[in-house]
XYZ file of N, CA and C in Angstrom:
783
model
N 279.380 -13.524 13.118
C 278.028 -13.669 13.678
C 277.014 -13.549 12.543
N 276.137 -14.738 12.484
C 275.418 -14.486 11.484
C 273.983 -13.355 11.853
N 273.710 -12.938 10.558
C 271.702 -12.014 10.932
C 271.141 -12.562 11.814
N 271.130 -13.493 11.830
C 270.151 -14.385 12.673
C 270.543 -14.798 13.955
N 271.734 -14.776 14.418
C 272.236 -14.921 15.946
C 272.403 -13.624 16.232
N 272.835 -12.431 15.321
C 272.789 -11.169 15.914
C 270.849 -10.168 16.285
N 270.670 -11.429 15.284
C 268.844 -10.730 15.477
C 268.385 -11.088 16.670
N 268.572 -12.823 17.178
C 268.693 -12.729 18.767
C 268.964 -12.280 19.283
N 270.509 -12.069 19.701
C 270.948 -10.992 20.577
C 270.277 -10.195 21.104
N 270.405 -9.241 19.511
C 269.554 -7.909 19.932
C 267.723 -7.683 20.652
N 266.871 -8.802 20.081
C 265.871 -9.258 20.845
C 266.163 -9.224 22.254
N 267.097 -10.363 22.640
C 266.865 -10.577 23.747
C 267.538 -9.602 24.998
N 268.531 -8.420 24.382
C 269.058 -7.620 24.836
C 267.804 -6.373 25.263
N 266.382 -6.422 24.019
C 266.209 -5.779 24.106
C 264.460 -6.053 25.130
N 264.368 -7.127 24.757
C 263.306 -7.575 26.044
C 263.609 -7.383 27.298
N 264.856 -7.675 27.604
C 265.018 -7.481 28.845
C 265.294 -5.971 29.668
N 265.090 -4.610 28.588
C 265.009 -3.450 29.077
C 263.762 -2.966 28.917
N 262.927 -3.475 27.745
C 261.755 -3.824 27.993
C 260.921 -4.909 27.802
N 260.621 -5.042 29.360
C 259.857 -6.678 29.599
C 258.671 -6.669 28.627
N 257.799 -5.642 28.641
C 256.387 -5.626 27.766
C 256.354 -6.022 26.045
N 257.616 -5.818 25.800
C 257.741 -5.627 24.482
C 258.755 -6.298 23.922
N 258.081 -7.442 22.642
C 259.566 -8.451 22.037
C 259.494 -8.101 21.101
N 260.977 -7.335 20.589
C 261.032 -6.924 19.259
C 261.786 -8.046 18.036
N 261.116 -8.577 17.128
C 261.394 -9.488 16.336
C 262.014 -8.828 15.346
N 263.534 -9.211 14.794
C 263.903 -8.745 13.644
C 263.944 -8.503 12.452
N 263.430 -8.155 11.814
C 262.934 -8.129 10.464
C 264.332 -8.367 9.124
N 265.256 -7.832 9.050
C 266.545 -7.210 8.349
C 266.992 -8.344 7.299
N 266.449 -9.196 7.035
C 266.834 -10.675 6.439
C 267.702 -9.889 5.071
N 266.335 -9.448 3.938
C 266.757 -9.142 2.529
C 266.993 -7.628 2.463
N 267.660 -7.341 2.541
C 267.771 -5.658 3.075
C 267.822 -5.390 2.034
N 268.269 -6.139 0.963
C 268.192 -5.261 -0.853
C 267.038 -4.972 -1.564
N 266.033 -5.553 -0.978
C 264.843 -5.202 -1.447
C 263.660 -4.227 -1.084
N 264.111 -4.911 0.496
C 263.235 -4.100 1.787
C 264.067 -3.146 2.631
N 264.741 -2.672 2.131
C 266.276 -1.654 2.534
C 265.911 -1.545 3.862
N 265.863 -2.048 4.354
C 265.949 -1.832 6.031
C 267.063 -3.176 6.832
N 267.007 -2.550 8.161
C 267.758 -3.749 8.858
C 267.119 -4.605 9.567
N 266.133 -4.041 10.287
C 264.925 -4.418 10.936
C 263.968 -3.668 11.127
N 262.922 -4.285 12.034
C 261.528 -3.749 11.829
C 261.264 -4.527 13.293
N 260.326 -3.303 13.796
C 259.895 -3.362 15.097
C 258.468 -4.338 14.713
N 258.297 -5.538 16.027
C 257.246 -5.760 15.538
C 256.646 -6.311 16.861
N 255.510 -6.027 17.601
C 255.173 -6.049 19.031
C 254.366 -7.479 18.853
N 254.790 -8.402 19.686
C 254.264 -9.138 20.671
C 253.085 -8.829 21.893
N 251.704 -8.887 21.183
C 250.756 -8.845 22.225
C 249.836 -9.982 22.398
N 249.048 -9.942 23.898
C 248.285 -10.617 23.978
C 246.971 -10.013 24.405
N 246.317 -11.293 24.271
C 244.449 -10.651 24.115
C 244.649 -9.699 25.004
N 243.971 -7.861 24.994
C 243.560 -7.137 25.977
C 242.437 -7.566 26.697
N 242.903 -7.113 27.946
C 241.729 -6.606 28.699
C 241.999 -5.780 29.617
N 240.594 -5.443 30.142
C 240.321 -4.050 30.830
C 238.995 -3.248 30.663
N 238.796 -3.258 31.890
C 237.186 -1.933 31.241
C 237.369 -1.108 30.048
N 237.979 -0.465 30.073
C 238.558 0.542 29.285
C 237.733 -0.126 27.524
N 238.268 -1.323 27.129
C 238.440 -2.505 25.863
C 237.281 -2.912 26.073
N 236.511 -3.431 26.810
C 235.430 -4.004 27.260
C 234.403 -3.261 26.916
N 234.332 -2.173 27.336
C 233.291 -0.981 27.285
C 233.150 -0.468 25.853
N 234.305 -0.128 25.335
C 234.482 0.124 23.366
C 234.205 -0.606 23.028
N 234.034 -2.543 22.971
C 233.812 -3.199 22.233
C 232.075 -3.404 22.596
N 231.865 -2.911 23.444
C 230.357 -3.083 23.187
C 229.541 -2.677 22.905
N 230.063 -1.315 21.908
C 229.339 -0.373 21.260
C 228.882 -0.937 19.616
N 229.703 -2.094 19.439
C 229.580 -2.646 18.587
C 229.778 -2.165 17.137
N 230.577 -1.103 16.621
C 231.087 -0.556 15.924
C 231.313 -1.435 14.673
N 230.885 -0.841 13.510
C 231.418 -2.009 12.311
C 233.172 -1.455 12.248
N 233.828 -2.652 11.581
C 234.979 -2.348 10.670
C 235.124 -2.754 9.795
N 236.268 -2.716 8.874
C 236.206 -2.970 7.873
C 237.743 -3.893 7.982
N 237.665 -5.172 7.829
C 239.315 -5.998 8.290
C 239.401 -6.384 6.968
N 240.918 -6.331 6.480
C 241.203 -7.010 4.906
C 242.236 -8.130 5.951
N 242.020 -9.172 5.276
C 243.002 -10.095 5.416
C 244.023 -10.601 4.382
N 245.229 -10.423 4.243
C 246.233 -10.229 3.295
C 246.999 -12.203 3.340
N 247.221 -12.836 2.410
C 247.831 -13.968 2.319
C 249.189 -13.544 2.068
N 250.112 -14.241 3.319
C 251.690 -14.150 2.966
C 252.400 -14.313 1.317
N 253.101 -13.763 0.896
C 254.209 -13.537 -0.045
C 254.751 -15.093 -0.001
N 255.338 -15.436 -1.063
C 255.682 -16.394 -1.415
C 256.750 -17.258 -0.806
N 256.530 -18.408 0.079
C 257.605 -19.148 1.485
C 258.618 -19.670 0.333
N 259.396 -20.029 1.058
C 260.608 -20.990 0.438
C 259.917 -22.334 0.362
N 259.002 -22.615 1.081
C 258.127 -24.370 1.132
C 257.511 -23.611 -0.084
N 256.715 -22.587 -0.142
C 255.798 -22.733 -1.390
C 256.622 -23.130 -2.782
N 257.315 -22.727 -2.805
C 258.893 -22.529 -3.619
C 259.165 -24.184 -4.455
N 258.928 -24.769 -3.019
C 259.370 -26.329 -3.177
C 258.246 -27.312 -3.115
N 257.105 -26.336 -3.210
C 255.910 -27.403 -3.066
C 255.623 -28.187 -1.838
N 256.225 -27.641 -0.989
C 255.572 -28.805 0.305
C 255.080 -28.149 1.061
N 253.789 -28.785 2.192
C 253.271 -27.948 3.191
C 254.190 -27.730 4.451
N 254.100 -27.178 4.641
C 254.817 -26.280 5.907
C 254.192 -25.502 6.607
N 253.379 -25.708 7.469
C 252.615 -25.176 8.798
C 253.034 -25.312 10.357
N 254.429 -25.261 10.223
C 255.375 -24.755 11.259
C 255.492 -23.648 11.656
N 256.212 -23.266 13.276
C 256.275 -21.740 13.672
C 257.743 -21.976 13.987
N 258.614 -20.850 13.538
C 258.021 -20.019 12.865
C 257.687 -20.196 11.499
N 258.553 -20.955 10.466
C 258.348 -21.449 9.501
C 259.243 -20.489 8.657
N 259.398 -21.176 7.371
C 260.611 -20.957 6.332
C 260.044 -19.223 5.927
N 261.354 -18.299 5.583
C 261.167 -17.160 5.288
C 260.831 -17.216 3.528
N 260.043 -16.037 3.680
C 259.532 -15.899 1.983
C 260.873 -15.766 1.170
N 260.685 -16.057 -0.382
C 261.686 -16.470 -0.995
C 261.950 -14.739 -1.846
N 263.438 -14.655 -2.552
C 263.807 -13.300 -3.292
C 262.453 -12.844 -4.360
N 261.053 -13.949 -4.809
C 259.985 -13.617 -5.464
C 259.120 -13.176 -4.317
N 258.651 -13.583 -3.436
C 258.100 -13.372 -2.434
C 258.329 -11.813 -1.737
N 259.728 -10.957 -1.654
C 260.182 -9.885 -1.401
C 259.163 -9.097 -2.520
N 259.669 -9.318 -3.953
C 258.787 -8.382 -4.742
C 257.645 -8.805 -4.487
N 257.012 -9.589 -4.370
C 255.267 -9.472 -3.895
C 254.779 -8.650 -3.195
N 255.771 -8.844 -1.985
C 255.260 -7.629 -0.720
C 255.270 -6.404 -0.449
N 256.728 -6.309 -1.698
C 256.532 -4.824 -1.850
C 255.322 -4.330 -3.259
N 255.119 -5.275 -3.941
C 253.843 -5.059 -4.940
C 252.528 -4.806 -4.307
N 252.573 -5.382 -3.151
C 250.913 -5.788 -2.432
C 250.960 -4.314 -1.428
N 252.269 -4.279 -1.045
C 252.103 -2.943 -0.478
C 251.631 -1.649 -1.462
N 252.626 -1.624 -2.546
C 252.705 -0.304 -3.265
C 251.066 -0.291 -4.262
N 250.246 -1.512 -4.247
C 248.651 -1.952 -4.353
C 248.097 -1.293 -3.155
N 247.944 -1.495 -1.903
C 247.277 -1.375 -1.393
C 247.559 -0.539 -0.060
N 248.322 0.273 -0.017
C 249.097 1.116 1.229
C 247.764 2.372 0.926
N 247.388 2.721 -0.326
C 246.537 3.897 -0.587
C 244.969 3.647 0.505
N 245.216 2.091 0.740
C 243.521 2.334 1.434
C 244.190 2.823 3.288
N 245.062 3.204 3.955
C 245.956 4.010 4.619
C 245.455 3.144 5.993
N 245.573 1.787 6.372
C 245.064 0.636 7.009
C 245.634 1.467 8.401
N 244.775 1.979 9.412
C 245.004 2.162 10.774
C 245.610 1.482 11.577
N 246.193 -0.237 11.107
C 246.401 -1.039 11.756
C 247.329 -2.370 11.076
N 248.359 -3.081 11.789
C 248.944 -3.963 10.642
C 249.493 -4.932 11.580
N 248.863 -6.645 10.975
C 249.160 -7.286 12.089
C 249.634 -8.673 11.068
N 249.937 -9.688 11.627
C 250.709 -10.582 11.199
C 250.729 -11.868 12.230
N 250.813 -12.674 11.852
C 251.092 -14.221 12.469
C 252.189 -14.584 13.383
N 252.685 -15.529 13.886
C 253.826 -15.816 14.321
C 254.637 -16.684 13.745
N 254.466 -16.352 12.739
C 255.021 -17.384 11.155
C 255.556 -16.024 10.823
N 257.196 -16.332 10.379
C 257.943 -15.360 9.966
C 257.441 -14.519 8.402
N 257.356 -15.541 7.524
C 256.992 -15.302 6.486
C 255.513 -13.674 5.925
N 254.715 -14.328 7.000
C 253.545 -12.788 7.398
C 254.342 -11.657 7.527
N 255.153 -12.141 8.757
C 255.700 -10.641 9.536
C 256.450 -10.068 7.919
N 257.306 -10.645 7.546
C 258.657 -10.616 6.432
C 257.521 -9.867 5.017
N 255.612 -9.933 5.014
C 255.345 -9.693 3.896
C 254.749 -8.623 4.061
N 254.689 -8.279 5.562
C 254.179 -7.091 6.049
C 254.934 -5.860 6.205
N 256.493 -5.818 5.831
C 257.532 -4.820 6.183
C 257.147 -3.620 5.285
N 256.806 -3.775 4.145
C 256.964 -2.937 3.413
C 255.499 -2.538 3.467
N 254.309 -2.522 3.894
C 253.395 -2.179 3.849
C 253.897 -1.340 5.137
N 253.879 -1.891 5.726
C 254.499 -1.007 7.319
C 255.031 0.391 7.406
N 256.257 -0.093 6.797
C 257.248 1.115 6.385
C 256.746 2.012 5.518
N 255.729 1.745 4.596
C 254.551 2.911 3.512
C 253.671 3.692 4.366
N 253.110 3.048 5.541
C 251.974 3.831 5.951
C 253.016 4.266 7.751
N 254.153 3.637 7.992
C 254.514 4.002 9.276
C 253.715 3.556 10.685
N 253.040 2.531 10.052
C 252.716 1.730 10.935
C 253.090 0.194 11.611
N 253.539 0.456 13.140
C 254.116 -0.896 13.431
C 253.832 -2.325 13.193
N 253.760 -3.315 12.723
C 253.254 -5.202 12.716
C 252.946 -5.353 14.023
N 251.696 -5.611 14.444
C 251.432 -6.424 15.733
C 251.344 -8.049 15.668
N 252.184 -9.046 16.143
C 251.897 -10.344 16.011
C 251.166 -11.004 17.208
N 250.114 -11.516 15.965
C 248.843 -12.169 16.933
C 249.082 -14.000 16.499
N 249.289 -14.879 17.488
C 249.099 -16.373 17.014
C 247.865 -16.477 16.780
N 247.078 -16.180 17.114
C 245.505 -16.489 16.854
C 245.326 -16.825 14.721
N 246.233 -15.612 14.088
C 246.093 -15.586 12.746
C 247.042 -16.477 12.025
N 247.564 -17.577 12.835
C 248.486 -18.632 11.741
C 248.339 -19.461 11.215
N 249.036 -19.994 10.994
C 248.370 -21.058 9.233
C 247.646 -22.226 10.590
N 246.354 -22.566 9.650
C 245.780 -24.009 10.046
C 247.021 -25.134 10.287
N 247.537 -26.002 11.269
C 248.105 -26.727 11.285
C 248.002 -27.970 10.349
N 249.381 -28.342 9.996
C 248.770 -29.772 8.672
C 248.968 -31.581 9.424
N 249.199 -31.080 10.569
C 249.391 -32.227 11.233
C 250.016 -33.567 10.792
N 249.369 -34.537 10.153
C 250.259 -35.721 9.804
C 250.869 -35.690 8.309
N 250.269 -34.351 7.756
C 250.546 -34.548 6.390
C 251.709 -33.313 6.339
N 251.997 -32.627 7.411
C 253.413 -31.742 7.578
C 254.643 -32.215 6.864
N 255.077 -31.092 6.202
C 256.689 -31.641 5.167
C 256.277 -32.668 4.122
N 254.872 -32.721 3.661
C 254.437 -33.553 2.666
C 254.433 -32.745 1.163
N 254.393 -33.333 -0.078
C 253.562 -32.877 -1.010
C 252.666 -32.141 -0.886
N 252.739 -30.870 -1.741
C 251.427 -30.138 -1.832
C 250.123 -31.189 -2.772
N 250.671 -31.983 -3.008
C 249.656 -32.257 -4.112
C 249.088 -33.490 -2.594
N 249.308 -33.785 -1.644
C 248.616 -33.982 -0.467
C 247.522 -33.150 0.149
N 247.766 -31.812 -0.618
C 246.752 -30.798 0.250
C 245.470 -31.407 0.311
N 244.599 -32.159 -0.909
C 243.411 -32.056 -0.589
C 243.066 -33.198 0.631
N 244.137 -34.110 1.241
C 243.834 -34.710 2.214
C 244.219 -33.726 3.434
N 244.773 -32.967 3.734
C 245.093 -32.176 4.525
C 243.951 -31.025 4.311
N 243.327 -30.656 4.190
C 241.817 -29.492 4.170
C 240.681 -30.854 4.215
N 240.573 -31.940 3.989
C 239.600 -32.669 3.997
C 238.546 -32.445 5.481
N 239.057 -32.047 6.534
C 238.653 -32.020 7.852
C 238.138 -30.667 7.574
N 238.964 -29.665 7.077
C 238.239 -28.013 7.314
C 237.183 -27.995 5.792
N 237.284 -28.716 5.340
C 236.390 -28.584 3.818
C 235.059 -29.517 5.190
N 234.753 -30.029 5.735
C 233.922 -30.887 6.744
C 233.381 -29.713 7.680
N 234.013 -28.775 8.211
C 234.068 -27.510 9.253
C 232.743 -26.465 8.249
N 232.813 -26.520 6.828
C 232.006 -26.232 6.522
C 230.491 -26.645 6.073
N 230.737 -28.183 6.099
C 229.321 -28.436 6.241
C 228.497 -28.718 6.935
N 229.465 -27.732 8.623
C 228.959 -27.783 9.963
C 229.322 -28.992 10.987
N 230.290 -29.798 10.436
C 231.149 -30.847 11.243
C 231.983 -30.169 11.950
N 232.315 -28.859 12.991
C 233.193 -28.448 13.376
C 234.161 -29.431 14.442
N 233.814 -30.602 14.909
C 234.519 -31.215 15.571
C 235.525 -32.195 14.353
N 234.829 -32.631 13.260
C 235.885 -32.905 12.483
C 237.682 -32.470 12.817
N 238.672 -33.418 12.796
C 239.533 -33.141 13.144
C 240.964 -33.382 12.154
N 241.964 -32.545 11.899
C 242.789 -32.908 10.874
C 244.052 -34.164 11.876
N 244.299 -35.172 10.825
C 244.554 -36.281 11.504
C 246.203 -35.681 12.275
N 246.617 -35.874 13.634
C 247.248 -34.866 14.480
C 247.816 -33.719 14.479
N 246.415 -32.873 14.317
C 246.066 -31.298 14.367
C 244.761 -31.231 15.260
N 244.478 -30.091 14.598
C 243.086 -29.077 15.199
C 241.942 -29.514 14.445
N 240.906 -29.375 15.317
C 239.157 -29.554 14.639
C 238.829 -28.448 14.603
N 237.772 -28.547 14.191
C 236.997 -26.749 13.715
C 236.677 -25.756 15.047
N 236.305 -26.497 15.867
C 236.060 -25.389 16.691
C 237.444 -25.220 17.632
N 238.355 -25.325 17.661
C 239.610 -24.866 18.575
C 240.280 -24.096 17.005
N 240.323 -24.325 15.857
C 240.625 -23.301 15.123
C 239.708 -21.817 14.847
N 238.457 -22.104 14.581
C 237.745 -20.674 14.977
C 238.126 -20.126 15.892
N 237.857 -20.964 17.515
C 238.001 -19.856 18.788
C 239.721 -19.246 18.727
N 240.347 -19.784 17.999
C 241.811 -18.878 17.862
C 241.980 -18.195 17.132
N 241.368 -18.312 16.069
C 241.453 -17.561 15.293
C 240.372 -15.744 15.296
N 238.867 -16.433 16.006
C 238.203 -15.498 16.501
C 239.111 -14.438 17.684
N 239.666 -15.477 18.643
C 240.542 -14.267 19.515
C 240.867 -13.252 19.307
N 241.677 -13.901 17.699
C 242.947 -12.465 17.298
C 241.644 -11.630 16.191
N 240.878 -12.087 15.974
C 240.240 -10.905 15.610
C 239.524 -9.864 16.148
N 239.085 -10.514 16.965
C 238.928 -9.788 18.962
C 239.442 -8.721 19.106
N 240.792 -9.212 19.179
C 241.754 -8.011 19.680
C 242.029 -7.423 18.720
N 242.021 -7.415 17.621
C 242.116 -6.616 16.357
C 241.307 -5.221 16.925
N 239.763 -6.049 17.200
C 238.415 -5.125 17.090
C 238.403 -4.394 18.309
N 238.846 -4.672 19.693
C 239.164 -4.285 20.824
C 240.110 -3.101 20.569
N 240.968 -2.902 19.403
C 241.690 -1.721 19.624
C 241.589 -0.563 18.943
N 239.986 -0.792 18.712
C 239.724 0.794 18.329
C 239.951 0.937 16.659
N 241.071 0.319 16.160
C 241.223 0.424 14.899
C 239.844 0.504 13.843
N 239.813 0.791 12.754
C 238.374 0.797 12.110
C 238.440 0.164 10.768
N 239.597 0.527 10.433
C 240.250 -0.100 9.067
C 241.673 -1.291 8.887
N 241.565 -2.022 9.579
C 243.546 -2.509 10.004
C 243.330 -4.128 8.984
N 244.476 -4.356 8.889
C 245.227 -5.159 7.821
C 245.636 -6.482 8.726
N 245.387 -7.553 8.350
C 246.054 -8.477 8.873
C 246.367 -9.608 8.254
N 248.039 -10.131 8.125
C 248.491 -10.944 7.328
C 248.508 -12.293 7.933
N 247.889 -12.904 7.100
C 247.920 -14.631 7.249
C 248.086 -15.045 6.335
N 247.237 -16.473 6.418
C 247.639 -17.819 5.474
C 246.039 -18.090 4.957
N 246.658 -18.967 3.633
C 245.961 -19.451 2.753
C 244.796 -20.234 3.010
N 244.870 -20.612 3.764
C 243.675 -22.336 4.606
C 242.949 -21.340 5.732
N 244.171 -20.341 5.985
C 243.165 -19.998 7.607
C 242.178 -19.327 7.266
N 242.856 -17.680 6.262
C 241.818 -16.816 5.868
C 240.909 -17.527 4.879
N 240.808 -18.662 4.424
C 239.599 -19.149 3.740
C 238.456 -19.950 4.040
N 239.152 -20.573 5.342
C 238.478 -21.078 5.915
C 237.518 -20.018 7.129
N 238.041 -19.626 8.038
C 237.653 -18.576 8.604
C 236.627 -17.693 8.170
N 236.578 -16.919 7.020
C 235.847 -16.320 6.078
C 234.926 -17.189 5.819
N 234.798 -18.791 5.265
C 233.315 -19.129 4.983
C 233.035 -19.565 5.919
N 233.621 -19.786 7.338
C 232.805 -20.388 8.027
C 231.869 -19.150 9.033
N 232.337 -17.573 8.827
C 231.853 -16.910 9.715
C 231.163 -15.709 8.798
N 231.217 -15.842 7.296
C 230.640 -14.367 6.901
C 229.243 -15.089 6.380
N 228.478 -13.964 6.684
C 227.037 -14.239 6.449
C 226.742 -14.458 5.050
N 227.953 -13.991 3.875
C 227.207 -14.011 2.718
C 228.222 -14.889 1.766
N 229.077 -15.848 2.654
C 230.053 -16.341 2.022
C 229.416 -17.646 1.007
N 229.528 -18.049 -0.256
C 229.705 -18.860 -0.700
C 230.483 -19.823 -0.846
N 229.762 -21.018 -0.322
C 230.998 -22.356 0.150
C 231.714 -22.826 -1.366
N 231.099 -22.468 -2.397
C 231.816 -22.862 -3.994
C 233.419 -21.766 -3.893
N 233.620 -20.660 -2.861
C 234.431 -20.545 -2.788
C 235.655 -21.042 -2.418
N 235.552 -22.072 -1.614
C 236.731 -22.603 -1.488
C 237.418 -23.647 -2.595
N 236.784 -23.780 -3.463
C 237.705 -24.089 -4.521
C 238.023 -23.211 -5.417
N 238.099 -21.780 -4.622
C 239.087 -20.744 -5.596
C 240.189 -20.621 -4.562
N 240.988 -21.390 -4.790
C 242.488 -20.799 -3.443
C 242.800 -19.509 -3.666
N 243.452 -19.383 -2.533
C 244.138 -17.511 -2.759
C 245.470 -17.523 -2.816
N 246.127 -17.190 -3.994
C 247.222 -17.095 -4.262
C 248.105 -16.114 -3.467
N 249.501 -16.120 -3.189
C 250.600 -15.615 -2.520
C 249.378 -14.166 -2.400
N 249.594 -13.398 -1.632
C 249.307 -11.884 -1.549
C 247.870 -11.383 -1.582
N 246.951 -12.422 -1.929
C 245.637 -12.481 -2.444
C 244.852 -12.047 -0.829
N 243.917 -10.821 -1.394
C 243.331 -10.414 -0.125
C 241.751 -10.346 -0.034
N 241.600 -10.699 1.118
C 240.074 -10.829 1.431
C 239.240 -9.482 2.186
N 238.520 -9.043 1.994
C 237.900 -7.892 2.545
C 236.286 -8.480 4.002
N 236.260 -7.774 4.756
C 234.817 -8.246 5.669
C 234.788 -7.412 6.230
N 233.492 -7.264 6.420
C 233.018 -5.602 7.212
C 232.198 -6.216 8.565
N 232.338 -6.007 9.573
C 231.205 -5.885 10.921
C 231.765 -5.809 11.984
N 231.318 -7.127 12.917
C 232.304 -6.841 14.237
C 231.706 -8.603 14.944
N 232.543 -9.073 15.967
C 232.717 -10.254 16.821
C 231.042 -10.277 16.878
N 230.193 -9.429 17.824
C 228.541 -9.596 18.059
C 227.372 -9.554 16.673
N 227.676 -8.673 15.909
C 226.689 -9.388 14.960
C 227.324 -9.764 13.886
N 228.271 -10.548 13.504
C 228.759 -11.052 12.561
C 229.228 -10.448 11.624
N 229.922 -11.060 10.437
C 230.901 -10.763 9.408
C 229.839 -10.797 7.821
N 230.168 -9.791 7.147
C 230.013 -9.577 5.652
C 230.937 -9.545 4.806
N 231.081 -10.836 3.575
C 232.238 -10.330 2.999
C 231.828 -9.360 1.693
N 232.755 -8.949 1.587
C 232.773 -7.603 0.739
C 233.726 -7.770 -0.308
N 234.650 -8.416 -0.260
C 235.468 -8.702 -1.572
C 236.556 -9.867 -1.784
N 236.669 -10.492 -2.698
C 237.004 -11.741 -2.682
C 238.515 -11.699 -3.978
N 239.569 -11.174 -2.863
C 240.908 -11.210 -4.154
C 240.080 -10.335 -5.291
N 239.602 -9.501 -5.162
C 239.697 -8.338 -5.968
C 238.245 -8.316 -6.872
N 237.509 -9.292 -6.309
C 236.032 -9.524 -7.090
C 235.285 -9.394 -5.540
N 234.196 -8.113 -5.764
C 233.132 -7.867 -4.940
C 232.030 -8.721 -4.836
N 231.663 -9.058 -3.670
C 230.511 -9.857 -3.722
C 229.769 -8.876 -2.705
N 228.495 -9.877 -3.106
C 227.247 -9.177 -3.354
C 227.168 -9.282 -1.889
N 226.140 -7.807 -1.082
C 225.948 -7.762 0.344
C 224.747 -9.130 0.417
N 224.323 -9.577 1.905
C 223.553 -10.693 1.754
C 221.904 -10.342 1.775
């Protein structure tokens, strides 16, 4: 039985004693990330008075957004914006445990991840440092690449041509069979929603390269659009302070502070 039919199994052995909760297996490279697996919860948007009532106190936070560890597509140069999508490669392992043993000291209340394996897989070891579980939100997964999927990276700049458009306020712009700007914000806004809905004040959340860059200039008040021709490399993290009602400030850009607005 291979990891991966026994990682089912055990999933599905274990959903079904508890319905609320799908535990995804983590255990792939165990030589690096010495574990077998890793609990990692399946939620969807809250609600409830309870969520409703906290979020309208309007509380700042402070969200870092973390770029996945290095895929096996990055590896090979092609885009890959599939779910779940190819697991990070034996360089990609040391990243995550680098980005962790970097940044576990700011002691993130919260740790969430995509439904792209590769997030969950770069988030273990940050996890396992602070003992905090991965929540996977779809709202935070890679921008879809639609017709240019399993292509050349050196295709990318026709594949962002539509979200490089999202910023000069074309949000209906559309990537040719994918998403336009505004059905990628409102998903992506969701999962930050529920990020902010749970009280957390400081929490971590791992995505992708196109989403968190795009996302970030299209919603922080002090973002500079000359940023998007700085990509964010494997692990590269973004900082923003506020909340869903009065908007986003970014605060640090892969390790260079920018200026409040």
């Amino acid at each position: 039985m291979t990891m991966r039919t026994r990682a089912n199994l055990l999933q599905t052995r274990f959903a079904a004693r508890n319905p609320r909760k799908l535990v995804i297996l983590m255990g792939r490279r165990t030589r690096l990330l010495g574990m077998v697996l890793a609990a990692v919860t399946l939620v969807a948007a809250p609600v409830g008075p309870s969520l409703v009532a906290h979020a309208a106190d309007h509380h700042t936070i402070i969200l870092s957004l973390i770029r996945h560890a290095q895929s096996a597509a990055n590896a090979a140069g092609v885009i890959d914006t599939s779910v779940p999508g190819p697991d990070i490669t034996a360089l990609g392992d040391g990243q995550a445990v680098a980005v962790a043993s970097q940044l576990s000291t700011n002691r993130y209340d919260g740790i969430y991840a995509s439904t792209m394996v590769r997030t969950q897989e770069t988030a273990v070891p940050l996890s396992q440092a602070l003992g905090e579980p991965v929540t996977v939100l779809p709202g935070l997964r890679e921008i879809e690449a639609g017709q240019y999927e399993g292509q050349s990276d050196a295709n990318a700049p026709q594949y962002v041509a539509a979200p490089l458009a999202w910023l000069r306020g074309d949000r209906t712009a559309r990537i040719p069979g994918s998403i336009n700007g505004d059905e990628f914000e409102s998903r992506f806004n969701d999962a930050v929603e529920t990020i902010y809905d749970s009280g957390e004040t400081n929490p971590v959340a791992f995505s992708h390269g196109e989403a968190i860059m795009f996302w970030v200039l299209m919603n922080a008040k002090n973002a500079e659009m000359s940023l998007a021709n700085v990509p964010l490399p494997n692990t590269a993290h973004v900082v923003v302070t506020g909340n869903p009602t009065d908007g986003w400030t970014l605060a640090n850009w892969n390790g260079m502070p920018v200026p409040a607005p």
